[in-house]
Coordinates of C-alpha atoms in Angstrom, one line a residue:
M650 CA 16.7 245.4 138.7
G651 CA 13.4 244.4 140.3
V652 CA 14.0 242.1 143.3
K653 CA 17.5 241.3 144.4
D654 CA 18.7 237.7 143.7
L655 CA 15.2 236.6 142.6
W656 CA 16.3 235.5 139.1
G657 CA 18.8 233.2 140.8
V658 CA 16.2 231.7 143.0
L659 CA 13.9 231.1 140.0
S660 CA 16.6 229.6 137.7
P661 CA 15.6 226.0 138.5
V662 CA 12.2 226.5 136.9
C663 CA 13.5 228.5 133.8
E664 CA 12.3 227.0 130.5
K665 CA 14.2 227.6 127.3
K666 CA 11.4 228.5 124.9
S667 CA 11.5 228.7 121.1
L668 CA 10.0 231.9 119.7
W669 CA 8.0 229.8 117.3
E670 CA 5.9 228.8 120.3
L671 CA 4.8 232.4 120.7
E672 CA 3.0 232.4 117.3
G673 CA -0.5 233.8 117.4
T674 CA -0.1 235.2 121.0
S675 CA -0.2 238.8 122.3
I676 CA 2.7 239.9 124.5
A677 CA 3.2 243.0 126.6
I678 CA 6.7 244.4 126.2
D679 CA 8.5 246.6 128.7
L680 CA 10.2 248.9 126.3
S681 CA 12.7 250.3 128.8
A682 CA 14.1 246.7 129.3
W683 CA 14.9 246.5 125.6
I684 CA 16.5 249.9 125.6
C685 CA 18.7 249.2 128.6
D686 CA 19.6 245.8 127.2
S687 CA 20.7 247.2 123.9
N688 CA 22.7 250.1 125.3
S689 CA 24.8 247.6 127.3
I690 CA 26.2 246.1 124.0
C691 CA 29.3 247.5 122.5
S692 CA 28.7 247.8 118.8
P693 CA 29.9 250.1 115.9
Q694 CA 26.2 250.4 114.9
I695 CA 24.8 253.8 116.1
N696 CA 21.6 253.8 118.1
M697 CA 21.8 250.1 118.7
Y698 CA 18.5 250.2 120.7
L699 CA 16.6 251.4 117.6
R700 CA 18.1 248.7 115.4
N701 CA 17.3 245.9 117.8
L702 CA 13.8 247.3 118.3
F703 CA 13.1 247.2 114.6
F704 CA 14.4 243.7 114.0
R705 CA 12.8 242.2 117.1
T706 CA 9.4 243.8 116.3
S707 CA 9.6 242.8 112.7
Y708 CA 10.2 239.2 113.7
L709 CA 7.3 239.2 116.1
L710 CA 5.0 240.7 113.5
L711 CA 6.0 238.1 110.9
L712 CA 5.5 235.4 113.5
G713 CA 1.9 236.4 114.0
V714 CA 2.5 237.9 117.5
K715 CA 0.7 241.0 118.6
P716 CA 3.2 243.2 120.5
V717 CA 1.9 245.7 123.0
F718 CA 4.7 248.1 124.0
V719 CA 4.5 249.8 127.4
L720 CA 6.4 253.0 128.3
E721 CA 7.7 254.0 131.7
G722 CA 5.7 256.7 133.6
E723 CA 6.6 258.7 136.6
A724 CA 8.8 257.0 139.2
P725 CA 6.8 256.1 142.4
E726 CA 7.6 258.0 145.6
L727 CA 9.0 254.9 147.1
K728 CA 11.6 254.9 144.3
V729 CA 12.7 258.4 145.1
D730 CA 14.0 257.4 148.5
A731 CA 15.8 254.4 147.0
I732 CA 17.4 256.6 144.4
R733 CA 18.5 259.1 147.0
K734 CA 20.2 256.3 149.0
R735 CA 21.9 255.0 145.9
L736 CA 23.3 258.4 145.0
Q737 CA 24.5 258.9 148.6
A738 CA 26.3 255.5 148.5
R739 CA 28.0 256.5 145.2
G740 CA 29.1 260.0 146.5
A741 CA 30.5 258.7 149.8
D742 CA 31.0 261.7 152.0
K743 CA 29.6 264.3 149.5
P744 CA 26.1 265.5 150.2
V745 CA 23.4 264.6 147.7
K746 CA 21.8 267.5 145.9
E747 CA 18.0 267.4 145.5
T748 CA 18.4 268.5 141.9
D749 CA 20.3 265.3 141.2
V750 CA 17.6 263.3 142.9
T751 CA 14.9 265.0 140.9
K752 CA 16.8 264.6 137.7
A753 CA 17.3 260.9 138.3
C754 CA 13.7 260.4 139.2
S755 CA 12.4 262.3 136.2
R756 CA 13.9 259.8 133.8
R757 CA 14.7 262.5 131.3
R758 CA 17.3 260.6 129.4
L759 CA 15.2 257.4 129.3
K760 CA 12.1 259.4 128.1
G761 CA 14.2 260.8 125.3
L762 CA 15.2 257.4 124.1
Q763 CA 11.6 256.2 124.4
K764 CA 10.4 259.0 122.2
Q765 CA 12.7 257.9 119.4
C766 CA 11.4 254.3 119.8
V767 CA 7.8 255.4 119.7
E768 CA 8.5 257.3 116.5
L769 CA 10.0 254.2 114.9
L770 CA 7.1 252.0 116.1
S771 CA 4.6 254.4 114.7
Y772 CA 6.1 254.1 111.2
M773 CA 5.6 250.3 111.6
G774 CA 2.0 250.9 112.5
I775 CA 2.2 250.0 116.2
E776 CA 0.8 252.0 119.1
C777 CA 2.2 252.2 122.6
L778 CA 0.8 252.5 126.1
T779 CA 2.3 254.7 128.9
A780 CA 2.1 253.5 132.5
R781 CA 1.3 255.7 135.4
G782 CA 4.4 254.4 137.2
E783 CA 6.5 251.3 136.5
A784 CA 6.1 249.8 133.0
E785 CA 6.5 246.2 134.3
A786 CA 3.5 246.9 136.7
L787 CA 1.2 247.7 133.8
C788 CA 2.5 244.7 131.8
A789 CA 1.8 242.4 134.7
H790 CA -1.7 243.9 135.1
L791 CA -2.4 243.3 131.4
N792 CA -1.2 239.7 131.8
A793 CA -3.2 239.1 135.0
N794 CA -6.4 240.4 133.4
G795 CA -5.9 238.1 130.3
V796 CA -5.3 241.0 127.9
V797 CA -2.0 239.5 126.9
T798 CA -0.5 236.0 127.1
G799 CA 2.8 237.0 128.6
V800 CA 5.3 239.7 129.5
I801 CA 8.7 240.5 128.1
T802 CA 10.9 242.3 130.8
Q803 CA 14.1 242.1 132.7
D804 CA 12.6 243.2 136.0
S805 CA 11.8 240.2 138.2
D806 CA 9.2 242.2 140.3
A807 CA 6.7 241.6 137.4
F808 CA 5.7 238.5 139.3
L809 CA 5.1 240.6 142.5
Y810 CA 2.7 242.8 140.5
G811 CA 0.7 239.7 139.4
A812 CA 2.3 238.5 136.1
K813 CA 1.6 234.9 135.2
E814 CA 4.2 234.3 132.5
V815 CA 7.4 236.3 132.0
Y816 CA 9.9 236.1 129.1
R817 CA 13.5 237.5 129.3
N818 CA 16.8 237.2 127.5
F819 CA 15.0 237.7 124.2
Q820 CA 17.3 236.5 121.4
L821 CA 17.0 236.2 117.6
A822 CA 19.8 234.6 115.6
P823 CA 21.1 232.0 115.8
H824 CA 18.8 230.3 118.3
Y825 CA 15.6 232.4 118.3
T826 CA 14.8 231.6 121.9
C827 CA 13.9 233.3 125.2
D828 CA 13.8 232.2 128.9
A829 CA 10.3 231.6 130.1
Y830 CA 9.1 231.6 133.8
R831 CA 5.6 230.7 134.8
A832 CA 4.0 231.6 138.2
E833 CA 2.2 228.3 138.3
V834 CA 5.4 226.3 138.0
I835 CA 7.2 228.6 140.6
Q836 CA 4.5 227.9 143.2
K837 CA 4.3 224.2 142.4
K838 CA 8.1 223.4 142.4
L839 CA 9.5 226.1 144.6
N840 CA 6.6 226.7 147.0
L841 CA 6.8 230.4 146.3
S842 CA 3.5 232.1 145.8
R843 CA 3.0 235.8 144.9
T844 CA 2.7 236.6 148.6
K845 CA 5.9 234.8 149.5
L846 CA 7.7 236.6 146.6
I847 CA 6.6 239.9 148.1
G848 CA 8.0 238.7 151.4
F849 CA 11.2 237.7 149.7
S850 CA 11.6 241.3 148.3
I851 CA 11.1 242.7 151.9
L852 CA 13.9 240.6 153.3
S853 CA 16.2 240.5 150.2
G854 CA 15.7 244.0 148.8
S855 CA 14.1 245.5 145.7
D856 CA 13.8 248.8 143.8
Y857 CA 12.0 250.3 146.9
N858 CA 14.0 249.0 149.8
E859 CA 17.5 247.9 150.7
G860 CA 16.6 244.6 152.4
V861 CA 18.0 242.9 155.5
N862 CA 21.8 242.9 155.8
K863 CA 23.7 239.7 155.9
L864 CA 20.8 237.6 155.0
G865 CA 21.2 235.2 152.1
K866 CA 18.6 234.1 149.5
A867 CA 18.8 230.4 150.5
T868 CA 18.0 231.3 154.2
I869 CA 15.1 233.5 153.1
V870 CA 13.6 230.8 150.8
K871 CA 14.0 228.1 153.6
F872 CA 12.1 230.4 156.0
L873 CA 9.3 231.3 153.6
S874 CA 8.8 227.7 152.6
S875 CA 7.9 226.8 156.1
L876 CA 5.1 229.4 156.2
Q877 CA 1.6 229.6 154.7
D878 CA 0.7 232.7 152.6
K879 CA -1.4 234.3 155.3
Q880 CA 1.4 234.0 157.9
V881 CA 4.0 235.9 155.9
F882 CA 3.0 239.5 156.5
Q883 CA 1.6 238.5 160.0
K884 CA 5.1 237.3 161.0
F885 CA 6.6 240.6 160.0
L886 CA 4.2 242.6 162.1
E887 CA 4.7 240.2 165.1
W888 CA 8.5 240.7 164.9
R889 CA 8.2 244.4 165.3
N890 CA 5.4 244.5 167.9
G891 CA 5.8 241.4 170.1
C892 CA 8.3 240.4 172.8
Y893 CA 7.5 236.7 172.6
F894 CA 10.6 235.9 170.6
D895 CA 12.9 237.3 173.2
R896 CA 11.8 234.6 175.6
V897 CA 11.8 231.9 173.0
A898 CA 15.3 232.5 171.8
D899 CA 16.8 231.5 175.2
N900 CA 14.8 228.2 175.3
K901 CA 17.0 225.2 174.6
F902 CA 14.0 223.1 173.6
V903 CA 13.0 225.4 170.7
T904 CA 12.8 223.8 167.2
S905 CA 15.2 224.5 164.4
D906 CA 12.5 226.4 162.4
M907 CA 11.8 228.6 165.3
R908 CA 15.5 229.2 165.9
L909 CA 15.9 230.2 162.2
E910 CA 13.0 232.6 162.5
C911 CA 14.5 234.3 165.6
S912 CA 17.8 234.7 163.8
I913 CA 16.1 236.4 160.8
R914 CA 14.0 238.6 163.1
D915 CA 17.1 239.9 165.0
K916 CA 18.7 241.0 161.7
A917 CA 15.5 242.5 160.3
L918 CA 14.7 244.7 163.3
K919 CA 18.1 246.4 162.9
D920 CA 16.5 248.2 159.9
D921 CA 14.3 251.0 161.1
G922 CA 12.0 250.8 158.0
F923 CA 11.2 247.1 158.4
P924 CA 8.6 245.7 157.5
Y925 CA 8.1 248.3 154.8
L926 CA 4.4 248.2 154.6
E927 CA 4.4 250.8 151.9
V928 CA 6.3 248.4 149.7
I929 CA 3.8 245.7 150.3
A930 CA 1.0 248.2 149.4
E931 CA 2.8 249.1 146.1
F932 CA 2.9 245.4 145.0
T933 CA -0.7 244.6 146.1
A934 CA -2.4 247.8 144.9
D935 CA -5.3 247.6 142.5
P936 CA -4.1 247.1 139.0
E937 CA -4.5 249.6 136.2
R938 CA -7.2 248.8 133.7
P939 CA -6.6 251.0 130.7
S940 CA -9.0 251.0 127.8
F941 CA -7.0 249.3 125.2
H942 CA -7.8 247.6 121.9
Y943 CA -4.9 246.3 119.8
K944 CA -4.7 247.6 116.3
W945 CA -2.0 247.3 113.7
S946 CA -2.2 250.3 111.4
K947 CA -0.7 250.5 107.9
P948 CA 3.1 250.8 108.0
N949 CA 4.6 253.9 106.3
L950 CA 7.4 252.9 104.0
P951 CA 8.6 256.4 102.9
R952 CA 8.8 257.8 106.5
F953 CA 10.6 254.7 107.8
V954 CA 13.2 254.9 105.0
A955 CA 13.9 258.5 105.9
F956 CA 14.1 257.7 109.6
A957 CA 16.4 254.8 109.0
V958 CA 18.8 256.8 106.9
K959 CA 18.9 259.5 109.5
K960 CA 19.0 257.5 112.8
L961 CA 20.6 254.2 111.7
A962 CA 22.7 255.4 108.7
W963 CA 21.2 252.8 106.4
E964 CA 21.1 253.0 102.6
D965 CA 17.7 253.7 101.1
E966 CA 17.5 250.4 99.2
Y967 CA 18.7 248.4 102.3
A968 CA 16.1 250.1 104.5
A969 CA 13.3 249.4 102.0
K970 CA 14.2 245.7 101.6
K971 CA 14.1 245.3 105.4
F972 CA 10.8 247.1 105.7
L973 CA 8.9 245.6 102.8
P974 CA 8.2 242.2 104.5
V975 CA 6.4 244.0 107.3
L976 CA 4.3 246.0 104.8
G977 CA 3.6 242.8 102.8
R978 CA 2.3 241.0 105.9
W979 CA 0.1 243.8 106.8
H980 CA -1.2 243.8 103.2
L981 CA -2.2 240.2 103.4
M982 CA -3.6 240.3 106.9
N983 CA -6.0 243.1 105.8
G984 CA -7.5 241.2 102.9
G985 CA -5.2 242.6 100.2
H986 CA -5.6 246.2 101.1
P987 CA -3.9 248.4 98.5
C988 CA -0.4 249.3 99.3
D989 CA 2.8 250.2 97.5
F990 CA 3.6 246.8 96.1
S991 CA 2.0 243.3 95.5
I992 CA 2.7 239.7 94.9
V993 CA 3.5 238.7 91.2
S994 CA 4.0 235.0 91.5
I995 CA 4.3 232.0 93.8
V996 CA 7.8 230.5 93.8
G997 CA 7.2 227.4 95.8
N998 CA 6.2 225.8 99.1
G999 CA 8.0 226.6 102.4
Q1000 CA 10.1 224.1 104.1
G1001 CA 10.5 222.9 107.7
K1002 CA 8.7 225.2 110.1
N1003 CA 7.4 227.2 107.0
A1004 CA 5.7 224.2 105.5
N1005 CA 2.3 226.0 105.9
K1006 CA 3.5 228.9 103.8
Y1007 CA 4.1 229.9 100.2
R1008 CA 7.3 231.4 99.0
V1009 CA 6.1 234.4 97.0
A1010 CA 7.8 237.0 94.8
W1011 CA 6.9 240.6 95.1
D1012 CA 7.1 243.3 92.3
Q1013 CA 9.8 245.3 93.9
Y1014 CA 13.5 244.7 94.8
D1015 CA 13.3 241.0 93.7
L1016 CA 11.9 240.3 97.1
V1017 CA 10.9 236.7 98.1
T1018 CA 9.2 236.1 101.4
A1019 CA 7.3 233.2 103.1
E1020 CA 3.6 234.0 103.6
P1021 CA 0.8 232.0 105.2
K1022 CA -1.1 229.9 102.5
E1023 CA -4.5 230.9 103.8
M1024 CA -3.7 234.6 103.5
V1025 CA -2.2 234.2 100.0
A1026 CA -5.2 232.1 98.8
Q1027 CA -7.6 234.7 100.2
C1028 CA -5.9 237.7 98.4
Y1029 CA -4.4 236.0 95.4
S1030 CA -6.5 233.0 94.6
H1031 CA -5.7 233.2 90.8
L1032 CA -2.0 232.8 91.6
V1033 CA -2.6 229.9 93.9
E1034 CA -4.7 228.1 91.3
A1035 CA -2.1 228.7 88.6
F1036 CA 0.7 227.5 90.9
E1037 CA -1.1 224.3 92.0
E1038 CA -2.1 223.5 88.4
S1039 CA 1.5 223.9 87.1
R1040 CA 2.7 221.8 90.1
N1041 CA 0.3 219.0 89.2
K1042 CA 1.4 219.0 85.6
K1043 CA 5.1 218.7 86.6
R1044 CA 4.4 215.6 88.6
K1045 CA 5.6 212.5 86.8
P1046 CA 3.7 209.2 86.9
K1047 CA 5.0 206.7 89.4
A1048 CA 7.7 204.5 88.0
T1049 CA 7.0 200.7 88.1
G1050 CA 10.6 199.7 88.5
T1051 CA 12.4 198.9 91.6
G1052 CA 14.2 202.2 92.0
R1053 CA 15.2 203.8 95.3
G1054 CA 12.3 204.1 97.7
R1055 CA 10.1 201.6 95.9
K1056 CA 9.3 198.1 97.1
K1057 CA 11.0 195.3 95.4
K1058 CA 9.1 192.4 94.0
A1059 CA 9.1 189.4 96.2
V1060 CA 11.5 186.8 94.9
E1061 CA 10.0 183.4 94.6
P1062 CA 12.0 180.7 96.5
S1063 CA 14.0 178.6 94.1
E1064 CA 13.4 174.8 94.0
P1065 CA 16.0 172.6 95.6
P1066 CA 18.4 171.1 93.0
S1067 CA 17.3 167.8 91.6
S1068 CA 19.3 164.6 92.0
D1069 CA 20.2 164.8 88.3
N1070 CA 22.4 167.8 89.1
Q1071 CA 24.2 166.2 91.9
T1072 CA 27.4 164.3 91.4
T1073 CA 28.7 161.5 93.6
L1074 CA 32.2 161.4 94.9
T1075 CA 32.8 158.0 93.1
Q1076 CA 31.6 159.4 89.8
I1077 CA 34.0 162.3 90.1
L1078 CA 36.9 160.0 91.0
V1079 CA 36.3 157.7 88.1
K1080 CA 35.8 160.6 85.7
Q1081 CA 39.1 162.1 86.8
L1082 CA 41.1 158.9 86.5
P1083 CA 40.8 157.5 82.9
E1084 CA 43.2 154.8 81.7
A1085 CA 44.8 157.2 79.2
P1086 CA 44.7 160.5 80.9
P1087 CA 44.5 163.5 78.5
E1088 CA 45.9 166.9 79.4
P1089 CA 43.5 168.2 82.1
E1090 CA 41.1 171.0 81.1
S1091 CA 40.4 174.0 83.2
M1092 CA 37.3 173.5 85.3
T1093 CA 35.2 176.6 86.0
N1094 CA 32.2 175.1 87.7
E1095 CA 31.5 174.9 91.4
F1096 CA 30.2 171.6 92.8
N1097 CA 27.3 172.6 94.9
D1098 CA 25.5 170.0 97.1
L1099 CA 28.0 167.3 96.4
E1100 CA 27.1 164.0 98.0
F1101 CA 28.7 160.6 98.5
D1102 CA 27.5 157.6 96.6
D1103 CA 25.4 155.4 98.7
H1104 CA 27.4 152.3 97.8
V1105 CA 30.6 153.9 99.2
F1106 CA 29.7 156.6 101.8
P1107 CA 26.0 156.3 102.7
N1108 CA 24.2 159.3 104.2
H1109 CA 27.0 161.8 103.7
L1110 CA 26.3 165.1 101.9
I1111 CA 28.9 167.7 101.0
D1112 CA 27.7 171.3 100.5
S1113 CA 30.5 173.0 98.5
S1114 CA 29.1 176.4 98.7
E1115 CA 30.6 177.0 102.1
P1116 CA 34.4 176.9 102.8
A1117 CA 35.8 174.2 105.0
F1118 CA 36.7 176.0 108.1
R1119 CA 36.1 173.3 110.5
M1120 CA 36.6 169.5 110.0
N1121 CA 36.5 167.4 113.1
E1122 CA 39.4 165.2 113.9
L1123 CA 38.4 161.7 113.0
K1124 CA 39.6 158.8 114.8
Q1125 CA 38.9 155.2 114.0
S1126 CA 40.3 152.1 115.5
S1127 CA 40.7 148.6 114.1
S1128 CA 40.8 145.3 115.9
T1129 CA 44.3 144.5 114.8
R1130 CA 45.7 147.6 113.3
E1131 CA 45.8 151.2 114.3
S1132 CA 43.9 153.5 112.0
E1133 CA 46.2 155.9 110.0
H1134 CA 45.5 159.6 110.5
R1135 CA 46.8 162.3 108.3
K1136 CA 46.0 166.0 108.7
V1137 CA 44.4 168.1 106.0
N1138 CA 45.0 171.8 106.2
D1139 CA 47.6 172.1 108.9
R1140 CA 46.7 175.7 109.6
L1141 CA 43.2 174.9 110.7
G1142 CA 43.9 171.5 112.0
H1143 CA 41.5 169.6 109.7
E1144 CA 42.0 165.8 109.4
I1145 CA 40.5 163.2 107.2
S1146 CA 41.2 159.6 108.1
I1147 CA 40.6 156.8 105.6
D1148 CA 41.1 153.2 106.7
L1149 CA 41.1 150.6 104.0
T1150 CA 42.7 147.9 106.0
D1151 CA 41.3 144.5 106.9
S1152 CA 42.5 142.6 109.9
D1153 CA 41.6 139.2 108.4
D1154 CA 42.6 139.5 104.8
E1155 CA 46.0 139.6 103.2
S1156 CA 47.5 142.8 102.0
S1157 CA 46.9 141.8 98.4
K1158 CA 43.2 141.7 99.1
I1159 CA 43.4 145.0 100.7
L1160 CA 45.0 146.5 97.6
H1161 CA 42.5 144.7 95.4
K1162 CA 39.6 146.2 97.4
S1163 CA 41.1 149.6 97.1
S1164 CA 41.4 149.3 93.3
N1165 CA 37.9 148.0 93.0
F1166 CA 36.6 150.9 95.1
L1167 CA 38.0 153.4 92.6
R1168 CA 36.8 151.4 89.6
N1169 CA 33.4 151.2 91.2
D1170 CA 32.9 147.6 90.1
A1171 CA 33.3 145.8 93.4
A1172 CA 31.5 145.6 96.7
P1173 CA 31.8 148.6 99.0
A1174 CA 34.8 148.8 101.3
E1175 CA 33.7 147.6 104.7
R1176 CA 35.8 149.8 106.8
V1177 CA 35.8 152.9 104.8
K1178 CA 34.5 155.7 107.0
M1179 CA 34.7 159.4 106.2
D1180 CA 33.0 162.0 108.4
L1181 CA 32.8 165.6 107.0
N1182 CA 31.0 167.7 109.6
T1183 CA 31.9 170.8 107.6
T1184 CA 32.6 171.2 104.0
S1185 CA 36.1 171.6 102.7
N1186 CA 38.0 172.5 99.5
F1187 CA 40.0 169.6 98.3
N1188 CA 42.4 171.1 95.9
N1189 CA 44.9 169.2 93.9
F1190 CA 45.7 166.0 95.7
E1191 CA 47.5 162.9 94.3
F1192 CA 47.5 159.2 94.7
D1193 CA 50.4 156.7 94.7
D1194 CA 51.5 154.4 92.0
P1195 CA 50.9 150.9 93.6
I1196 CA 47.3 151.6 94.0
F1197 CA 46.5 153.9 91.2
S1198 CA 48.6 153.4 88.1
K1199 CA 47.4 156.6 86.6
H1200 CA 47.8 159.9 88.2
K1201 CA 45.5 162.9 88.0
M1202 CA 45.2 166.1 90.1
I1203 CA 41.6 166.4 91.4
N1204 CA 39.6 169.4 92.5
L1205 CA 36.6 168.1 94.2
L1206 CA 35.0 171.2 95.6
S1207 CA 34.4 175.0 95.4
D1208 CA 37.2 176.6 93.3
P1209 CA 37.9 175.6 89.7
I1210 CA 41.2 174.1 88.7
N1211 CA 43.2 176.7 86.8
D1212 CA 46.4 174.8 86.8
V1213 CA 47.1 171.1 87.4
D1214 CA 50.5 170.2 88.5
K1215 CA 52.2 167.0 87.5
V1216 CA 51.9 164.1 90.0
K1217 CA 55.0 163.0 91.7
T1218 CA 55.5 159.3 92.5
S1219 CA 57.0 158.2 95.7
S1220 CA 58.1 154.9 97.2
T1221 CA 55.4 152.2 97.8
N1222 CA 56.7 151.2 101.3
E1223 CA 56.3 154.6 102.9
S1224 CA 53.2 156.6 103.6
E1225 CA 52.6 159.0 100.9
H1226 CA 51.7 162.7 101.5
N1227 CA 50.8 164.9 98.7
K1228 CA 50.0 168.5 99.3
A1229 CA 47.4 170.5 97.5
N1230 CA 48.2 174.0 96.3
G1231 CA 44.7 175.3 97.2
R1232 CA 43.4 178.5 98.6
L1233 CA 43.3 177.0 102.1
E1234 CA 46.4 174.7 101.7
H1235 CA 44.5 171.5 102.6
D1236 CA 46.5 168.2 102.8
I1237 CA 44.9 164.8 102.3
S1238 CA 46.9 161.9 103.5
I1239 CA 45.9 158.4 102.4
D1240 CA 47.9 155.6 103.8
L1241 CA 47.5 152.3 101.9
T1242 CA 50.7 150.6 103.0
E1243 CA 50.9 147.1 104.0
S1244 CA 51.5 146.5 107.7

């Protein structure tokens, strides 16, 4: 358990850490924590603690981590009293037998499970340490002295023993993560040093004391945050020995911090054992300094297979396949030391997080593993040379085309169309209205950059590559007559207005001018104005008999004429409206009637 409610207090500074970040480090592992954690899982697998121990240890070894397993020793005397109280609480009115207390303190069952774990680890080539008392205490001392990088345990009192970094909730698939807590971050963000954490255990409770009744963790943290480290234990002694607080409690001018302290003191003094100086001495005692040097011995394949068949009920072949990667890594780490099998070929390069590894094939069980490139090159240089040579031969020369992933050639900008390729509106009209009209042929070209002839419509250019979506409504007034407006394309509201009237001349002159305009052999019409702010598709419009004796359906822009309808003639005294059957249903209305 460790310290009551401490993990909840430390949860804001918990960091989810990938196991890949532990690569190349050395970690002290509280073996009893893994045993208890595995036994709490309901699974059909027998001896689940052995199975989890093997796979977790294998993963750490293949990750390059040096695991240092620590076993529980004899329970401290302080823990005997705590165990007696727990048994008394469970038995209610029944008296507690000393034999039961002794049995619980001897950790007989736990030691039996630890013995099996030690046997399994020995077959994997790993030695274990045995603590004098608590395993997490020795782990913390190793971490504090810099022997290991961190500690794996479920007991939060590791920080009280001096641990600097603690990992818990160790998980493999599917996330391969653990929860990391750092003492430096705890002190910086929560203002809880090691001394204050010991004070927290005195007030909240731990494996060695019950704690103060009816005192919550938030209240304890608030109180400890208001103190300096040197004041924590001093306050506890003052509460028991001084009567100063009795006078302060009745003072109405006392501060809120002082009032909080008085409230905690009153509750703490109800416990006869407070302030538990022996507990403080346990956490602050001189650490163990065992003579330890990490060494990974050669794994024993035959003994492990026999052990797995007996204790885990695995098949021989399955056990060997699971164990060979561990043996193979030891083989490479020890300079290719002779073992039961070897690498026969390099299959390829690793991917993702294994990018710095080769995928190698071994000579037994068709096994393929990912091994560090440096180790493989050191032990099997001839295989690496052969693999790299064959890999270079397979590489194809770079293609010069513009395939996927290759840069395309820059396209040179095309020159603007010359004036020879441009056709004026007058030329089109004359061409489309011969005296003896033949049957119209299908037109397939698009008239791009169509412009008006300077003699008729100066400074007007039509770009037929864009559809006519917007044509402004044109309005033109005459001195004596109103300009005639007709709408083109009712749906979009386009309108073209052509005014060929003359206020001073007779109607015959007007008609004469109109005819000359189409024949292109007379002076330009003085009052012909046509404004095309946007381009349009003029599809299939027709003219009236009195002005144009010959009829032709005209497609001026964009789409080719696939079918030309016959022109219908209407009365000469009414305004003529002929609708074009185009894609946008444009209408052109030309009113040449005499007023």
